[in-house]
Every structure is written in structure tokens, then in C-alpha cells.
């Protein structure tokens, strides 16, 4: 390689490329080490199983809550399903905190999922408020079910946050795979040239 071929330390194009790579790394959800821990952890599988189960219970519970609000019937079934949904929420929050500890070293509020965890606290608070109203006999059935709707609205927003992050993680993985493939191709092209120069 001649001096002309080497990237200048003050070359604007090289500087811009380096800055872009730095920003890309700072925006990455996972470091390579965190990605390995994520892929190897059993808690990743557990979260993947619990999340769709919770969503299924949510859909059934939401239908029962709306039915009771509209007709005044089925309050017991609505309460039972909301309690079940809340148990799923508590379970997935505990297992999710363990997952964050394994992957990021913090039980909650890791940088990659900080705002998702913050909003999760609101979701938990609203679900817990419903349980307090139910078992403490506070408020009317209608007031309790309105709290249920608020809790479910917050849950949907929070689920959307996590789905968006999962999509970002998938795209990040695809970019890294393409980058590694490009590097591999470049190395295979450069190797014969280096051997020819050495000869």
C-alpha cells in the first residue's frame, strides 16, 4: 500500500465515516458481549413465551371489561381475568428484571430500555390500583373498570415500546451481519493481492 492509499487523519471523508460509525455504536442497543449474553440466556426464551401469553390474556380480559361496562353483566369474570392478567404482568416484570441483570448488569432501568422500564412502572401502578380497589372494596364497579381500561391503554403503549425496540435490535443484527460479510469479502479479495505483492 502506498502512502497515497492510506487514509489521511485529516481527510474529511474518513473523519465523517469515523464519526458516523461512532454514532452508530453509541445508538446500538447491545454491545457484542451483551448480545451473546442475550442469545445464551434462558430468560430470553422465558420472556419470549410469557409475552404472547400475557397478550392473549389481555385480549380476553379487555373483551370482558368492555362487555361489563356496556351491559353491566359479567363483572365477576372481568375481575377474575384482570387479576390473571395482573399476575402475568408481575411475573413478566420479575423475569424481565432478571433478564436485564443477566444481559446489562442492572435489574431495571438499563440504558437500552430505560424509558420502557419507566413506563412499565405506570402500567404496574394502574394494575395494582385495580387490585386495591377490588380487594379493598373501594369505588364502584364502573370506576374500577375505567381504571382497568386506563391500565390496558398504558399496557398497549408499553408493549409498543418493547416491540419497537425488538425491531431495532433485529435491524441492528442484520446490519452487523452485513458488515461482517462485507469485511469477510474484503479480506478474501485483499489476501491474494498481498500474497502477490509479497512474492
C-alpha atoms as a printed R data frame, in Angstrom:
    type eleno elety resid chain resno       x       y      z
1   ATOM     1    CA   UNK     A     1   0.000   0.000  0.000
2   ATOM     2    CA   UNK     A     2   1.419   3.406 -0.955
3   ATOM     3    CA   UNK     A     3   1.234   6.494  1.201
4   ATOM     4    CA   UNK     A     4  -1.372   7.841 -1.225
5   ATOM     5    CA   UNK     A     5  -3.614   4.858 -0.489
6   ATOM     6    CA   UNK     A     6  -3.568   5.416  3.251
7   ATOM     7    CA   UNK     A     7  -6.451   7.344  4.840
8   ATOM     8    CA   UNK     A     8  -5.347  10.806  5.914
9   ATOM     9    CA   UNK     A     9  -6.040  11.613  9.574
10  ATOM    10    CA   UNK     A    10  -7.491  14.943  8.423
11  ATOM    11    CA   UNK     A    11  -9.390  13.549  5.444
12  ATOM    12    CA   UNK     A    12 -12.968  14.898  5.755
13  ATOM    13    CA   UNK     A    13 -14.440  11.749  4.232
14  ATOM    14    CA   UNK     A    14 -12.567   9.476  6.621
15  ATOM    15    CA   UNK     A    15 -13.450  11.703  9.569
16  ATOM    16    CA   UNK     A    16 -17.126  11.714  8.613
17  ATOM    17    CA   UNK     A    17 -17.098   7.954  8.223
18  ATOM    18    CA   UNK     A    18 -15.463   7.501 11.609
19  ATOM    19    CA   UNK     A    19 -17.937   9.868 13.239
20  ATOM    20    CA   UNK     A    20 -20.823   8.016 11.643
21  ATOM    21    CA   UNK     A    21 -19.515   4.699 12.934
22  ATOM    22    CA   UNK     A    22 -19.124   6.205 16.392
23  ATOM    23    CA   UNK     A    23 -22.713   7.436 16.400
24  ATOM    24    CA   UNK     A    24 -23.889   4.043 15.165
25  ATOM    25    CA   UNK     A    25 -22.077   2.306 18.023
26  ATOM    26    CA   UNK     A    26 -23.483   4.745 20.581
27  ATOM    27    CA   UNK     A    27 -27.011   4.073 19.309
28  ATOM    28    CA   UNK     A    28 -26.593   0.294 19.403
29  ATOM    29    CA   UNK     A    29 -28.938  -1.474 21.814
30  ATOM    30    CA   UNK     A    30 -26.425  -4.195 22.626
31  ATOM    31    CA   UNK     A    31 -22.675  -4.447 22.746
32  ATOM    32    CA   UNK     A    32 -21.300  -7.664 21.210
33  ATOM    33    CA   UNK     A    33 -20.893  -9.114 24.714
34  ATOM    34    CA   UNK     A    34 -24.455  -8.189 25.698
35  ATOM    35    CA   UNK     A    35 -25.791  -9.733 22.503
36  ATOM    36    CA   UNK     A    36 -24.030 -13.008 23.311
37  ATOM    37    CA   UNK     A    37 -25.465 -12.997 26.851
38  ATOM    38    CA   UNK     A    38 -28.924 -12.228 25.461
39  ATOM    39    CA   UNK     A    39 -28.778 -15.071 22.958
40  ATOM    40    CA   UNK     A    40 -27.471 -17.583 25.513
41  ATOM    41    CA   UNK     A    41 -29.789 -16.682 28.402
42  ATOM    42    CA   UNK     A    42 -32.757 -18.901 29.237
43  ATOM    43    CA   UNK     A    43 -34.536 -15.743 30.419
44  ATOM    44    CA   UNK     A    44 -34.705 -14.558 26.817
45  ATOM    45    CA   UNK     A    45 -36.729 -17.668 25.976
46  ATOM    46    CA   UNK     A    46 -38.925 -17.225 29.053
47  ATOM    47    CA   UNK     A    47 -39.717 -13.627 28.082
48  ATOM    48    CA   UNK     A    48 -40.496 -14.759 24.554
49  ATOM    49    CA   UNK     A    49 -43.015 -17.292 25.899
50  ATOM    50    CA   UNK     A    50 -44.626 -15.102 28.570
51  ATOM    51    CA   UNK     A    51 -45.146 -12.011 26.398
52  ATOM    52    CA   UNK     A    52 -47.596 -13.557 23.881
53  ATOM    53    CA   UNK     A    53 -49.378 -15.433 26.688
54  ATOM    54    CA   UNK     A    54 -49.894 -12.160 28.541
55  ATOM    55    CA   UNK     A    55 -51.199 -10.534 25.362
56  ATOM    56    CA   UNK     A    56 -53.725 -13.345 24.855
57  ATOM    57    CA   UNK     A    57 -54.999 -12.963 28.430
58  ATOM    58    CA   UNK     A    58 -55.146  -9.199 27.864
59  ATOM    59    CA   UNK     A    59 -57.348  -9.589 24.780
60  ATOM    60    CA   UNK     A    60 -59.807 -11.860 26.615
61  ATOM    61    CA   UNK     A    61 -59.827  -9.607 29.675
62  ATOM    62    CA   UNK     A    62 -60.346  -6.468 27.592
63  ATOM    63    CA   UNK     A    63 -63.374  -8.030 25.903
64  ATOM    64    CA   UNK     A    64 -64.863  -8.926 29.299
65  ATOM    65    CA   UNK     A    65 -64.205  -5.452 30.726
66  ATOM    66    CA   UNK     A    66 -65.897  -3.769 27.755
67  ATOM    67    CA   UNK     A    67 -68.813  -6.207 27.951
68  ATOM    68    CA   UNK     A    68 -69.352  -5.450 31.654
69  ATOM    69    CA   UNK     A    69 -69.156  -1.700 31.066
70  ATOM    70    CA   UNK     A    70 -71.697  -1.919 28.238
71  ATOM    71    CA   UNK     A    71 -74.148  -4.416 29.733
72  ATOM    72    CA   UNK     A    72 -73.469  -4.448 33.470
73  ATOM    73    CA   UNK     A    73 -73.098  -8.227 33.286
74  ATOM    74    CA   UNK     A    74 -70.109 -10.489 33.843
75  ATOM    75    CA   UNK     A    75 -68.346  -8.360 36.467
76  ATOM    76    CA   UNK     A    76 -67.010 -11.444 38.263
77  ATOM    77    CA   UNK     A    77 -65.476 -12.866 35.077
78  ATOM    78    CA   UNK     A    78 -63.985  -9.455 34.255
79  ATOM    79    CA   UNK     A    79 -62.426  -9.253 37.723
80  ATOM    80    CA   UNK     A    80 -61.010 -12.782 37.538
81  ATOM    81    CA   UNK     A    81 -59.427 -12.196 34.136
82  ATOM    82    CA   UNK     A    82 -57.971  -8.859 35.207
83  ATOM    83    CA   UNK     A    83 -56.396 -10.498 38.257
84  ATOM    84    CA   UNK     A    84 -54.944 -13.200 35.979
85  ATOM    85    CA   UNK     A    85 -53.619 -10.531 33.601
86  ATOM    86    CA   UNK     A    86 -52.025  -8.717 36.547
87  ATOM    87    CA   UNK     A    87 -50.331 -11.919 37.716
88  ATOM    88    CA   UNK     A    88 -48.887 -12.336 34.228
89  ATOM    89    CA   UNK     A    89 -47.696  -8.718 34.348
90  ATOM    90    CA   UNK     A    90 -45.984  -9.163 37.713
91  ATOM    91    CA   UNK     A    91 -44.356 -12.391 36.522
92  ATOM    92    CA   UNK     A    92 -43.052 -10.906 33.292
93  ATOM    93    CA   UNK     A    93 -41.743  -7.855 35.151
94  ATOM    94    CA   UNK     A    94 -39.794 -10.034 37.608
95  ATOM    95    CA   UNK     A    95 -38.386 -12.289 34.882
96  ATOM    96    CA   UNK     A    96 -37.687  -9.224 32.737
97  ATOM    97    CA   UNK     A    97 -35.717  -7.618 35.566
98  ATOM    98    CA   UNK     A    98 -33.662 -10.802 35.903
99  ATOM    99    CA   UNK     A    99 -33.115 -10.790 32.121
100 ATOM   100    CA   UNK     A   100 -31.863  -7.181 32.282
101 ATOM   101    CA   UNK     A   101 -29.498  -8.118 35.098
102 ATOM   102    CA   UNK     A   102 -28.078 -11.022 33.084
103 ATOM   103    CA   UNK     A   103 -27.695  -9.021 29.866
104 ATOM   104    CA   UNK     A   104 -26.962  -5.469 31.060
105 ATOM   105    CA   UNK     A   105 -25.856  -5.934 34.677
106 ATOM   106    CA   UNK     A   106 -28.826  -3.971 36.120
107 ATOM   107    CA   UNK     A   107 -32.169  -5.270 37.332
108 ATOM   108    CA   UNK     A   108 -34.045  -2.280 35.943
109 ATOM   109    CA   UNK     A   109 -33.523   0.967 34.034
110 ATOM   110    CA   UNK     A   110 -30.641  -0.234 31.881
111 ATOM   111    CA   UNK     A   111 -29.819   2.474 29.344
112 ATOM   112    CA   UNK     A   112 -31.119   0.475 26.368
113 ATOM   113    CA   UNK     A   113 -34.568   0.030 27.954
114 ATOM   114    CA   UNK     A   114 -34.725   2.958 30.375
115 ATOM   115    CA   UNK     A   115 -37.917   4.614 29.127
116 ATOM   116    CA   UNK     A   116 -39.648   1.282 28.589
117 ATOM   117    CA   UNK     A   117 -38.964   0.438 32.235
118 ATOM   118    CA   UNK     A   118 -40.140   3.869 33.394
119 ATOM   119    CA   UNK     A   119 -43.451   3.460 31.562
120 ATOM   120    CA   UNK     A   120 -43.730  -0.096 32.897
121 ATOM   121    CA   UNK     A   121 -43.881   1.393 36.393
122 ATOM   122    CA   UNK     A   122 -47.039   3.285 35.374
123 ATOM   123    CA   UNK     A   123 -48.525   0.095 33.944
124 ATOM   124    CA   UNK     A   124 -47.814  -1.774 37.186
125 ATOM   125    CA   UNK     A   125 -49.210   1.087 39.286
126 ATOM   126    CA   UNK     A   126 -52.516   1.119 37.375
127 ATOM   127    CA   UNK     A   127 -52.885  -2.668 37.536
128 ATOM   128    CA   UNK     A   128 -52.109  -2.587 41.267
129 ATOM   129    CA   UNK     A   129 -54.637   0.215 41.803
130 ATOM   130    CA   UNK     A   130 -57.298  -2.029 40.288
131 ATOM   131    CA   UNK     A   131 -56.405  -4.804 42.744
132 ATOM   132    CA   UNK     A   132 -56.537  -2.359 45.661
133 ATOM   133    CA   UNK     A   133 -59.988  -1.189 44.558
134 ATOM   134    CA   UNK     A   134 -61.164  -4.780 44.061
135 ATOM   135    CA   UNK     A   135 -59.920  -6.364 47.283
136 ATOM   136    CA   UNK     A   136 -60.343  -3.220 49.380
137 ATOM   137    CA   UNK     A   137 -63.874  -2.633 48.062
138 ATOM   138    CA   UNK     A   138 -63.075   0.926 47.007
139 ATOM   139    CA   UNK     A   139 -65.209   2.679 44.394
140 ATOM   140    CA   UNK     A   140 -67.911   1.290 42.148
141 ATOM   141    CA   UNK     A   141 -67.597  -1.478 39.589
142 ATOM   142    CA   UNK     A   142 -67.716   1.108 36.804
143 ATOM   143    CA   UNK     A   143 -64.913   3.153 38.372
144 ATOM   144    CA   UNK     A   144 -62.826   0.026 38.771
145 ATOM   145    CA   UNK     A   145 -63.354  -0.952 35.153
146 ATOM   146    CA   UNK     A   146 -62.379   2.544 33.993
147 ATOM   147    CA   UNK     A   147 -59.096   2.031 35.867
148 ATOM   148    CA   UNK     A   148 -58.793  -1.296 34.035
149 ATOM   149    CA   UNK     A   149 -59.156   0.472 30.679
150 ATOM   150    CA   UNK     A   150 -56.510   3.031 31.699
151 ATOM   151    CA   UNK     A   151 -54.196   0.197 32.768
152 ATOM   152    CA   UNK     A   152 -54.735  -1.582 29.470
153 ATOM   153    CA   UNK     A   153 -54.157   1.584 27.461
154 ATOM   154    CA   UNK     A   154 -50.831   2.057 29.242
155 ATOM   155    CA   UNK     A   155 -50.016  -1.624 28.696
156 ATOM   156    CA   UNK     A   156 -50.598  -1.333 24.933
157 ATOM   157    CA   UNK     A   157 -48.320   1.717 24.722
158 ATOM   158    CA   UNK     A   158 -45.643  -0.072 26.750
159 ATOM   159    CA   UNK     A   159 -45.922  -3.185 24.596
160 ATOM   160    CA   UNK     A   160 -45.494  -0.964 21.536
161 ATOM   161    CA   UNK     A   161 -42.300   0.461 23.047
162 ATOM   162    CA   UNK     A   162 -40.827  -3.006 23.501
163 ATOM   163    CA   UNK     A   163 -41.931  -4.173 20.046
164 ATOM   164    CA   UNK     A   164 -40.203  -1.137 18.529
165 ATOM   165    CA   UNK     A   165 -37.013  -1.959 20.446
166 ATOM   166    CA   UNK     A   166 -37.184  -5.571 19.265
167 ATOM   167    CA   UNK     A   167 -37.462  -4.335 15.688
168 ATOM   168    CA   UNK     A   168 -34.461  -2.045 16.211
169 ATOM   169    CA   UNK     A   169 -32.483  -4.959 17.657
170 ATOM   170    CA   UNK     A   170 -33.362  -7.136 14.658
171 ATOM   171    CA   UNK     A   171 -32.296  -4.424 12.194
172 ATOM   172    CA   UNK     A   172 -29.114  -3.866 14.200
173 ATOM   173    CA   UNK     A   173 -28.321  -7.579 13.974
174 ATOM   174    CA   UNK     A   174 -28.922  -7.556 10.214
175 ATOM   175    CA   UNK     A   175 -26.608  -4.545  9.778
176 ATOM   176    CA   UNK     A   176 -23.888  -6.244 11.792
177 ATOM   177    CA   UNK     A   177 -24.260  -9.443  9.758
178 ATOM   178    CA   UNK     A   178 -23.949  -7.478  6.501
179 ATOM   179    CA   UNK     A   179 -20.931  -5.616  7.860
180 ATOM   180    CA   UNK     A   180 -19.195  -8.862  8.830
181 ATOM   181    CA   UNK     A   181 -19.985 -10.368  5.429
182 ATOM   182    CA   UNK     A   182 -18.538  -7.305  3.682
183 ATOM   183    CA   UNK     A   183 -15.394  -7.468  5.830
184 ATOM   184    CA   UNK     A   184 -15.011 -11.161  5.038
185 ATOM   185    CA   UNK     A   185 -15.312 -10.482  1.304
186 ATOM   186    CA   UNK     A   186 -12.817  -7.618  1.533
187 ATOM   187    CA   UNK     A   187 -10.326  -9.818  3.377
188 ATOM   188    CA   UNK     A   188 -10.666 -12.593  0.800
189 ATOM   189    CA   UNK     A   189 -10.045 -10.068 -2.001
190 ATOM   190    CA   UNK     A   190  -7.087  -8.405 -0.267
191 ATOM   191    CA   UNK     A   191  -5.339 -11.668  0.658
192 ATOM   192    CA   UNK     A   192  -4.323 -12.709 -2.912
193 ATOM   193    CA   UNK     A   193  -3.165  -9.144 -3.627
194 ATOM   194    CA   UNK     A   194  -0.994  -9.132 -0.501
195 ATOM   195    CA   UNK     A   195   0.485 -12.506 -1.470
196 ATOM   196    CA   UNK     A   196   1.248 -11.226 -4.971
197 ATOM   197    CA   UNK     A   197   2.956  -8.121 -3.579
198 ATOM   198    CA   UNK     A   198   4.995 -10.235 -1.158
199 ATOM   199    CA   UNK     A   199   6.056 -12.507 -3.997
